[in-house]
Short mmCIF file of C-alpha atoms in Angstrom, two decimals:
data_model
loop_
_atom_site.label_atom_id
_atom_site.label_comp_id
_atom_site.label_asym_id
_atom_site.label_seq_id
_atom_site.Cartn_x
_atom_site.Cartn_y
_atom_site.Cartn_z
CA MET Y 18 65.20 29.96 11.96
CA HIS Y 19 63.56 32.94 13.58
CA PHE Y 20 60.12 33.65 14.91
CA ILE Y 21 58.39 36.30 12.80
CA LEU Y 22 54.88 37.73 13.15
CA TRP Y 23 53.29 38.76 9.92
CA ALA Y 24 52.56 42.37 10.86
CA THR Y 25 54.25 45.57 9.86
CA ASN Y 26 53.87 49.24 9.08
CA LEU Y 27 54.77 49.88 5.46
CA SER Y 28 55.40 53.59 5.85
CA PHE Y 29 59.10 52.68 5.55
CA VAL Y 30 60.78 50.17 3.24
CA PHE Y 31 63.64 48.08 4.57
CA GLY Y 32 63.47 44.88 2.51
CA LEU Y 33 63.34 41.34 3.80
CA VAL Y 34 64.19 40.24 7.32
CA SER Y 35 67.90 39.69 7.78
CA SER Y 36 69.19 36.54 9.42
CA SER Y 37 69.83 38.50 12.60
CA THR Y 38 66.29 39.85 12.94
CA ILE Y 39 64.05 38.21 15.53
CA ARG Y 40 60.42 39.25 16.02
CA PHE Y 41 58.27 38.14 18.95
CA PRO Y 42 54.57 38.85 19.61
CA ASN Y 43 55.24 41.17 22.54
CA ASP Y 44 57.56 43.30 20.38
CA GLU Y 45 54.79 44.31 18.00
CA PHE Y 46 53.70 47.95 17.77
CA LYS Y 47 54.22 49.24 21.28
CA THR Y 48 54.35 52.98 20.52
CA LEU Y 49 55.12 53.06 16.80
CA ASP Y 50 57.66 55.84 17.19
CA SER Y 51 60.29 56.37 14.49
CA ALA Y 52 62.72 53.92 16.08
CA GLU Y 53 60.03 51.23 16.27
CA LYS Y 54 59.03 51.80 12.66
CA ALA Y 55 62.63 51.40 11.60
CA ARG Y 56 62.61 47.90 13.05
CA GLN Y 57 59.54 46.80 11.08
CA PRO Y 58 60.61 44.56 8.17
CA ILE Y 59 58.18 44.46 5.28
CA ILE Y 60 57.34 41.37 3.34
CA SER Y 61 54.10 40.31 1.72
CA ILE Y 62 52.71 37.34 -0.21
CA VAL Y 63 55.66 35.25 -1.34
CA GLY Y 64 55.26 33.68 -4.78
CA GLY Y 65 52.00 35.50 -5.44
CA ILE Y 66 50.28 36.73 -8.59
CA PRO Y 67 47.97 39.76 -9.02
CA ALA Y 68 44.38 39.26 -7.89
CA ALA Y 69 41.54 39.97 -10.30
CA ALA Y 70 39.12 42.85 -9.90
CA GLY Y 71 36.27 41.87 -7.59
CA GLU Y 72 38.00 38.66 -6.46
CA PHE Y 73 38.43 39.75 -2.83
CA PRO Y 74 36.09 42.72 -2.24
CA TYR Y 75 35.90 41.92 1.48
CA LEU Y 76 39.69 41.96 1.94
CA THR Y 77 40.62 45.10 3.84
CA VAL Y 78 43.68 47.27 4.32
CA MET Y 79 44.11 48.34 7.93
CA ARG Y 80 46.09 51.55 8.16
CA PHE Y 81 47.66 53.34 11.12
CA ASN Y 82 48.39 57.01 10.47
CA GLY Y 83 48.02 56.25 6.77
CA GLY Y 84 50.59 53.43 6.66
CA LEU Y 85 49.73 49.76 6.07
CA ARG Y 86 49.50 47.96 9.38
CA CYS Y 87 47.67 44.71 8.66
CA GLY Y 88 45.06 43.00 6.56
CA GLY Y 89 41.57 42.00 7.55
CA SER Y 90 38.25 40.85 6.17
CA LEU Y 91 34.79 42.38 6.24
CA VAL Y 92 32.59 39.89 8.14
CA GLY Y 93 29.64 42.25 8.61
CA PRO Y 94 28.60 45.76 7.54
CA SER Y 95 30.29 47.24 10.61
CA HIS Y 96 32.93 44.66 11.53
CA VAL Y 97 36.35 43.60 10.27
CA LEU Y 98 37.98 40.35 11.38
CA THR Y 99 41.73 40.55 11.93
CA ALA Y 100 44.57 39.23 14.10
CA ALA Y 101 44.91 40.21 17.75
CA HIS Y 102 48.66 40.82 17.45
CA CYS Y 103 47.95 43.62 14.97
CA LEU Y 104 46.37 45.58 17.82
CA SER Y 105 48.10 44.21 20.90
CA GLY Y 106 49.79 47.00 22.84
CA LEU Y 107 47.98 49.73 20.93
CA PRO Y 108 46.55 52.34 23.32
CA VAL Y 109 42.80 52.81 23.10
CA SER Y 110 43.45 56.51 22.55
CA ASP Y 111 45.16 55.62 19.25
CA THR Y 112 42.03 53.98 17.85
CA ARG Y 113 41.26 57.23 16.01
CA LYS Y 114 44.48 56.73 14.00
CA LEU Y 115 43.17 53.48 12.53
CA SER Y 116 41.25 53.24 9.26
CA VAL Y 117 40.03 50.43 7.04
CA THR Y 118 39.67 50.29 3.25
CA ALA Y 119 37.73 47.54 1.46
CA ASN Y 120 37.26 46.59 -2.19
CA THR Y 121 40.61 47.77 -3.47
CA LEU Y 122 43.32 46.11 -5.54
CA THR Y 123 45.91 48.78 -4.85
CA LEU Y 124 47.34 50.58 -1.87
CA ALA Y 125 46.73 53.81 -3.76
CA THR Y 126 43.00 53.01 -3.40
CA ASP Y 127 40.71 52.21 -6.33
CA ALA Y 128 37.79 54.39 -7.35
CA SER Y 129 35.46 51.66 -6.08
CA ALA Y 130 37.18 51.42 -2.69
CA VAL Y 131 35.32 52.26 0.52
CA THR Y 132 37.13 53.62 3.58
CA ARG Y 133 35.93 53.89 7.17
CA SER Y 134 37.51 55.05 10.39
CA VAL Y 135 37.57 52.66 13.35
CA ALA Y 136 35.34 53.33 16.35
CA LYS Y 137 36.81 50.63 18.59
CA PHE Y 138 38.65 47.31 18.54
CA ILE Y 139 38.12 44.16 20.60
CA ILE Y 140 40.96 41.69 21.18
CA HIS Y 141 40.08 38.14 22.23
CA PRO Y 142 40.24 38.08 26.06
CA ASN Y 143 42.47 35.00 26.04
CA TYR Y 144 44.98 36.21 23.48
CA SER Y 145 48.50 35.11 24.47
CA THR Y 146 51.57 37.09 23.51
CA GLN Y 147 53.70 34.09 24.48
CA ASN Y 148 52.60 31.69 21.75
CA ASN Y 149 50.07 33.81 19.84
CA ASP Y 150 47.18 31.58 20.88
CA ASN Y 151 43.68 33.04 20.33
CA ASP Y 152 45.10 35.48 17.79
CA VAL Y 153 41.77 37.01 16.77
CA ALA Y 154 40.26 40.48 17.04
CA LEU Y 155 37.41 42.57 15.64
CA LEU Y 156 37.34 46.17 14.46
CA VAL Y 157 34.09 48.10 14.85
CA LEU Y 158 33.71 50.64 12.05
CA SER Y 159 32.48 54.19 12.56
CA SER Y 160 29.67 53.55 10.08
CA PRO Y 161 28.48 50.46 8.15
CA ILE Y 162 29.71 49.39 4.72
CA ASN Y 163 26.59 48.07 3.04
CA SER Y 164 27.70 48.05 -0.58
CA ILE Y 165 30.54 45.53 -0.29
CA GLU Y 166 30.25 41.74 -0.24
CA LYS Y 167 31.10 40.16 3.13
CA VAL Y 168 33.31 37.11 3.52
CA SER Y 169 31.63 33.83 4.49
CA LEU Y 170 32.56 32.14 7.75
CA PRO Y 171 32.39 28.37 8.41
CA ASN Y 172 29.02 26.80 9.18
CA ALA Y 173 28.84 24.05 11.78
CA GLU Y 174 26.99 20.79 11.38
CA GLU Y 175 24.75 20.35 14.40
CA VAL Y 176 24.94 16.90 15.97
CA THR Y 177 22.60 15.72 18.74
CA THR Y 178 21.63 12.40 20.37
CA LYS Y 179 18.10 13.57 21.18
CA PRO Y 180 16.33 11.58 18.40
CA THR Y 181 18.08 8.40 19.54
CA THR Y 182 17.18 9.04 23.16
CA THR Y 183 13.52 9.70 22.35
CA THR Y 184 13.23 6.49 20.38
CA SER Y 185 14.87 4.56 23.17
CA THR Y 186 12.45 5.97 25.74
CA SER Y 187 9.37 5.15 23.73
CA SER Y 188 10.55 1.66 22.90
CA THR Y 189 11.59 0.79 26.45
CA LYS Y 190 8.38 2.07 28.01
CA ARG Y 191 6.05 0.20 25.68
CA THR Y 192 7.97 -3.04 25.69
CA THR Y 193 8.22 -3.14 29.49
CA THR Y 194 4.54 -2.37 30.09
CA ARG Y 195 3.16 -4.83 27.58
CA THR Y 196 5.46 -7.68 28.48
CA THR Y 197 4.80 -7.31 32.20
CA LYS Y 198 1.03 -6.90 32.09
CA ARG Y 199 0.07 -9.46 29.50
CA PRO Y 200 1.11 -12.60 31.48
CA PHE Y 201 -0.95 -11.49 34.49
CA PHE Y 202 -4.04 -10.80 32.42
CA ALA Y 203 -3.62 -14.12 30.69
CA THR Y 204 -3.28 -15.95 34.01
CA LYS Y 205 -6.33 -14.23 35.42
CA THR Y 206 -8.43 -15.14 32.39
CA THR Y 207 -7.25 -18.75 32.43
CA ARG Y 208 -8.02 -19.28 36.10
CA ARG Y 209 -11.50 -17.81 36.13
CA PRO Y 210 -13.22 -20.54 34.06
CA SER Y 211 -11.54 -23.40 35.97
CA THR Y 212 -12.49 -21.85 39.34
CA VAL Y 213 -16.15 -21.26 38.50
CA LYS Y 214 -16.81 -24.63 36.93
CA THR Y 215 -14.87 -26.95 39.21
CA THR Y 216 -15.17 -25.56 42.76
CA THR Y 217 -17.86 -24.29 45.17
CA LYS Y 218 -18.15 -20.65 46.11
CA VAL Y 219 -15.96 -21.18 49.15
CA ALA Y 220 -13.38 -22.97 47.14
CA SER Y 221 -13.74 -20.33 44.51
CA ALA Y 222 -13.04 -17.62 47.04
CA THR Y 223 -10.12 -19.57 48.41
CA THR Y 224 -8.70 -20.13 44.96
CA THR Y 225 -9.34 -16.67 43.65
CA ARG Y 226 -8.05 -14.65 46.57
CA PRO Y 227 -4.54 -16.01 46.45
CA THR Y 228 -4.58 -15.15 42.77
CA VAL Y 229 -5.63 -11.61 43.56
CA LYS Y 230 -3.06 -11.35 46.33
CA THR Y 231 -0.27 -12.52 44.10
CA SER Y 232 -1.34 -9.81 41.71
CA THR Y 233 0.61 -7.46 43.98
CA THR Y 234 3.59 -9.16 42.46
CA ARG Y 235 2.24 -7.98 39.15
CA ARG Y 236 2.19 -4.35 40.25
CA THR Y 237 5.67 -4.40 41.71
CA PRO Y 238 7.53 -5.17 38.46
CA ILE Y 239 5.43 -2.60 36.58
CA ARG Y 240 6.38 0.19 38.96
CA ALA Y 241 9.99 -0.86 39.38
CA THR Y 242 10.62 -1.34 35.68
CA THR Y 243 8.67 1.55 34.17
CA ASN Y 244 9.38 4.45 36.52
CA PRO Y 245 13.20 4.28 36.55
CA THR Y 246 13.17 4.10 32.76
CA ILE Y 247 11.15 7.29 32.45
CA LYS Y 248 13.22 9.21 34.99
CA THR Y 249 16.55 8.18 33.50
CA THR Y 250 15.45 9.06 29.98
CA VAL Y 251 14.23 12.52 30.94
CA LYS Y 252 17.59 13.37 32.50
CA THR Y 253 19.46 12.17 29.44
CA MET Y 254 17.34 14.28 27.10
CA THR Y 255 17.85 17.48 29.07
CA GLU Y 256 21.56 17.03 29.76
CA ASN Y 257 22.83 16.01 26.33
CA PRO Y 258 24.05 19.23 24.56
CA VAL Y 259 23.85 19.93 20.86
CA LEU Y 260 27.37 19.48 19.52
CA LYS Y 261 28.95 21.38 16.63
CA THR Y 262 31.38 19.74 14.27
CA PHE Y 263 33.57 21.49 11.70
CA ASP Y 264 35.77 20.41 8.83
CA THR Y 265 39.48 20.38 9.70
CA TYR Y 266 40.29 21.34 6.07
CA THR Y 267 43.34 19.06 6.13
CA ASN Y 268 44.92 18.63 2.67
CA LYS Y 269 42.52 21.13 1.10
CA SER Y 270 43.69 23.84 -1.27
CA ALA Y 271 43.48 27.37 0.16
CA LEU Y 272 43.95 30.95 -1.03
CA ILE Y 273 46.02 33.65 0.69
CA ALA Y 274 46.16 37.32 -0.30
CA GLY Y 275 47.88 40.56 0.70
CA TRP Y 276 50.07 43.54 -0.23
CA GLY Y 277 53.82 44.22 0.05
CA THR Y 278 57.24 43.51 -1.44
CA THR Y 279 57.77 40.44 -3.58
CA THR Y 280 61.56 40.16 -3.63
CA SER Y 281 64.37 40.77 -1.18
CA GLY Y 282 65.16 44.46 -1.14
CA GLY Y 283 62.37 45.17 -3.63
CA SER Y 284 59.83 47.93 -3.53
CA ILE Y 285 56.30 47.61 -2.24
CA SER Y 286 53.85 46.03 -4.64
CA GLN Y 287 51.00 48.41 -5.32
CA VAL Y 288 48.64 45.59 -6.31
CA LEU Y 289 46.93 42.91 -4.27
CA LEU Y 290 48.68 39.56 -4.62
CA LYS Y 291 47.33 36.05 -4.09
CA ALA Y 292 48.77 32.54 -3.89
CA THR Y 293 47.52 28.99 -3.42
CA VAL Y 294 48.72 26.85 -0.51
CA GLN Y 295 47.63 23.57 1.08
CA VAL Y 296 46.30 23.10 4.61
CA LEU Y 297 48.54 20.63 6.45
CA ASP Y 298 47.70 18.07 9.09
CA ASN Y 299 48.12 19.28 12.67
CA THR Y 300 50.72 16.60 13.36
CA ILE Y 301 53.03 18.18 10.79
CA CYS Y 302 52.68 21.63 12.35
CA THR Y 303 53.26 20.23 15.84
CA LYS Y 304 56.47 18.53 14.71
CA GLN Y 305 57.70 21.75 13.14
CA TYR Y 306 56.92 24.12 16.00
CA GLY Y 307 56.33 21.98 19.08
CA SER Y 308 53.11 21.57 21.06
CA SER Y 309 53.81 24.56 23.31
CA MET Y 310 53.87 26.91 20.31
CA PHE Y 311 51.41 25.30 17.92
CA VAL Y 312 47.98 24.85 19.53
CA GLY Y 313 46.15 22.59 17.11
CA ALA Y 314 42.69 23.27 18.50
CA ASN Y 315 43.03 26.99 17.78
CA MET Y 316 45.54 27.07 14.93
CA LEU Y 317 46.12 25.50 11.53
CA CYS Y 318 49.07 25.71 9.19
CA ALA Y 319 49.38 25.82 5.43
CA ALA Y 320 52.22 25.81 2.93
CA ALA Y 321 53.29 25.34 -0.67
CA GLU Y 322 56.72 25.38 -2.26
CA GLY Y 323 57.89 28.97 -2.60
CA LYS Y 324 54.57 30.41 -1.41
CA ASP Y 325 53.57 31.87 1.94
CA THR Y 326 52.13 34.82 3.81
CA CYS Y 327 54.58 37.05 5.61
CA GLN Y 328 54.83 40.37 7.39
CA GLY Y 329 52.33 42.85 6.06
CA ASP Y 330 49.74 40.11 5.53
CA SER Y 331 48.77 39.62 9.18
CA GLY Y 332 45.06 39.58 9.84
CA GLY Y 333 44.20 38.66 6.26
CA PRO Y 334 42.11 35.60 5.38
CA LEU Y 335 42.99 32.02 4.50
CA LEU Y 336 40.16 30.87 2.24
CA VAL Y 337 38.91 27.40 1.34
CA ASP Y 338 36.21 27.36 -1.34
CA GLY Y 339 35.46 31.01 -0.65
CA VAL Y 340 35.04 30.49 3.10
CA GLN Y 341 37.46 32.09 5.57
CA VAL Y 342 38.91 29.27 7.65
CA GLY Y 343 42.05 31.03 8.88
CA ILE Y 344 43.50 34.40 9.91
CA THR Y 345 47.13 35.07 8.94
CA SER Y 346 49.01 34.89 12.23
CA TRP Y 347 52.69 33.90 12.52
CA GLY Y 348 55.51 31.61 11.44
CA PHE Y 349 59.27 31.01 11.38
CA GLY Y 350 60.64 32.79 8.34
CA CYS Y 351 58.68 33.12 5.10
CA ALA Y 352 58.12 30.29 2.62
CA SER Y 353 60.66 28.20 4.51
CA PRO Y 354 60.70 24.53 3.42
CA ASN Y 355 60.93 23.53 7.09
CA TYR Y 356 58.20 25.74 8.55
CA ALA Y 357 54.65 26.31 7.35
CA GLY Y 358 52.72 29.54 7.87
CA VAL Y 359 50.44 29.47 10.92
CA TYR Y 360 46.86 30.76 10.92
CA THR Y 361 44.20 31.25 13.56
CA ARG Y 362 41.62 28.48 13.17
CA VAL Y 363 38.37 30.42 12.58
CA THR Y 364 36.09 27.48 13.39
CA SER Y 365 37.18 27.73 17.02
CA TYR Y 366 35.95 31.32 17.22
CA VAL Y 367 32.70 31.55 15.25
CA ASP Y 368 30.65 31.82 18.46
CA TRP Y 369 32.95 34.51 19.89
CA ILE Y 370 32.87 36.43 16.62
CA SER Y 371 29.08 36.31 16.42
CA ALA Y 372 28.58 37.31 20.06
CA THR Y 373 31.14 40.12 19.89
CA MET Y 374 29.60 41.55 16.73
CA ALA Y 375 26.14 41.49 18.29
CA SER Y 376 27.26 43.25 21.46
CA ASN Y 377 29.38 45.86 19.65
CA PRO Y 378 27.34 47.48 16.87
CA SER Y 379 28.57 50.41 14.84
CA PRO Y 380 27.86 53.77 16.53
CA ALA Y 381 26.14 54.93 13.34
CA SER Y 382 23.95 51.82 13.01
CA GLY Y 383 22.10 52.50 16.25
#
């Protein structure tokens, strides 16, 4: 079984990958000369059916010199989320050759489609061409697309121990103070009547003073018990971070979509195709690919019998309940019963996506 990245340029049609074809991340789109184009196999959604009008308005076609290069998704008016390997090795000077079209069901472009040129692209700084880890990138459009629906990204559930810590502090402080002080006040009150009634003033002084002196014992536990509790609690409250937790999406049904050929040696499909797959547990993906290739923290895999993403679909979304949880990345073969398709795990990059979008606005939006 061979390693194949799901990216291609569909300016030329050469059918499915032959058994002798091997594609690695660092082979993708170095100069895109005629010889390189001739080596680009073209395959799209395997086992797919046509998508309905308006079903994926945010799904984009990324073109290079007019030919299909990859998919993507509109995550903001001026930003398209895609795979890093779609842009890896592309000279910055070639950015002007990139364009993006959204809200289209066909490669011929619908009347409702919106096209923008690309002002710049940002590849994740830790993208690895060795195992395709951190396979995520953003395109910054030349001007915003405000009329098209944007895809939803995962929302994190915020988890913090601060409420528990606060309760613990309050409870410890009050309990310690009251328990320590009350016995001394009770002792003092009990001794006063017996001293005044039974003894003379001298005796009273003798009896009372030791009581007062031993009250230093009362102060010592108050200081020793209360102060450390306050100091320790304050440190805990300031050092405990707010944690974010995300769904792993294991065993959930997911949608994939893209353009391309549907049969071996067939012609390019002019309509957007979709298929339903299931997100698999990380342990399954690790067994299939090995831990050095499949990085569970940053990747997820999905499969269904006879259905898969393939070359030409790279950068497109994997959707669970309308939320983009994956970016089409790589795999061994297409729709192989022994190897699932691998996707970039979007939940691991929501902060990077948000920060990168904020620091790279569209030139026309400023």
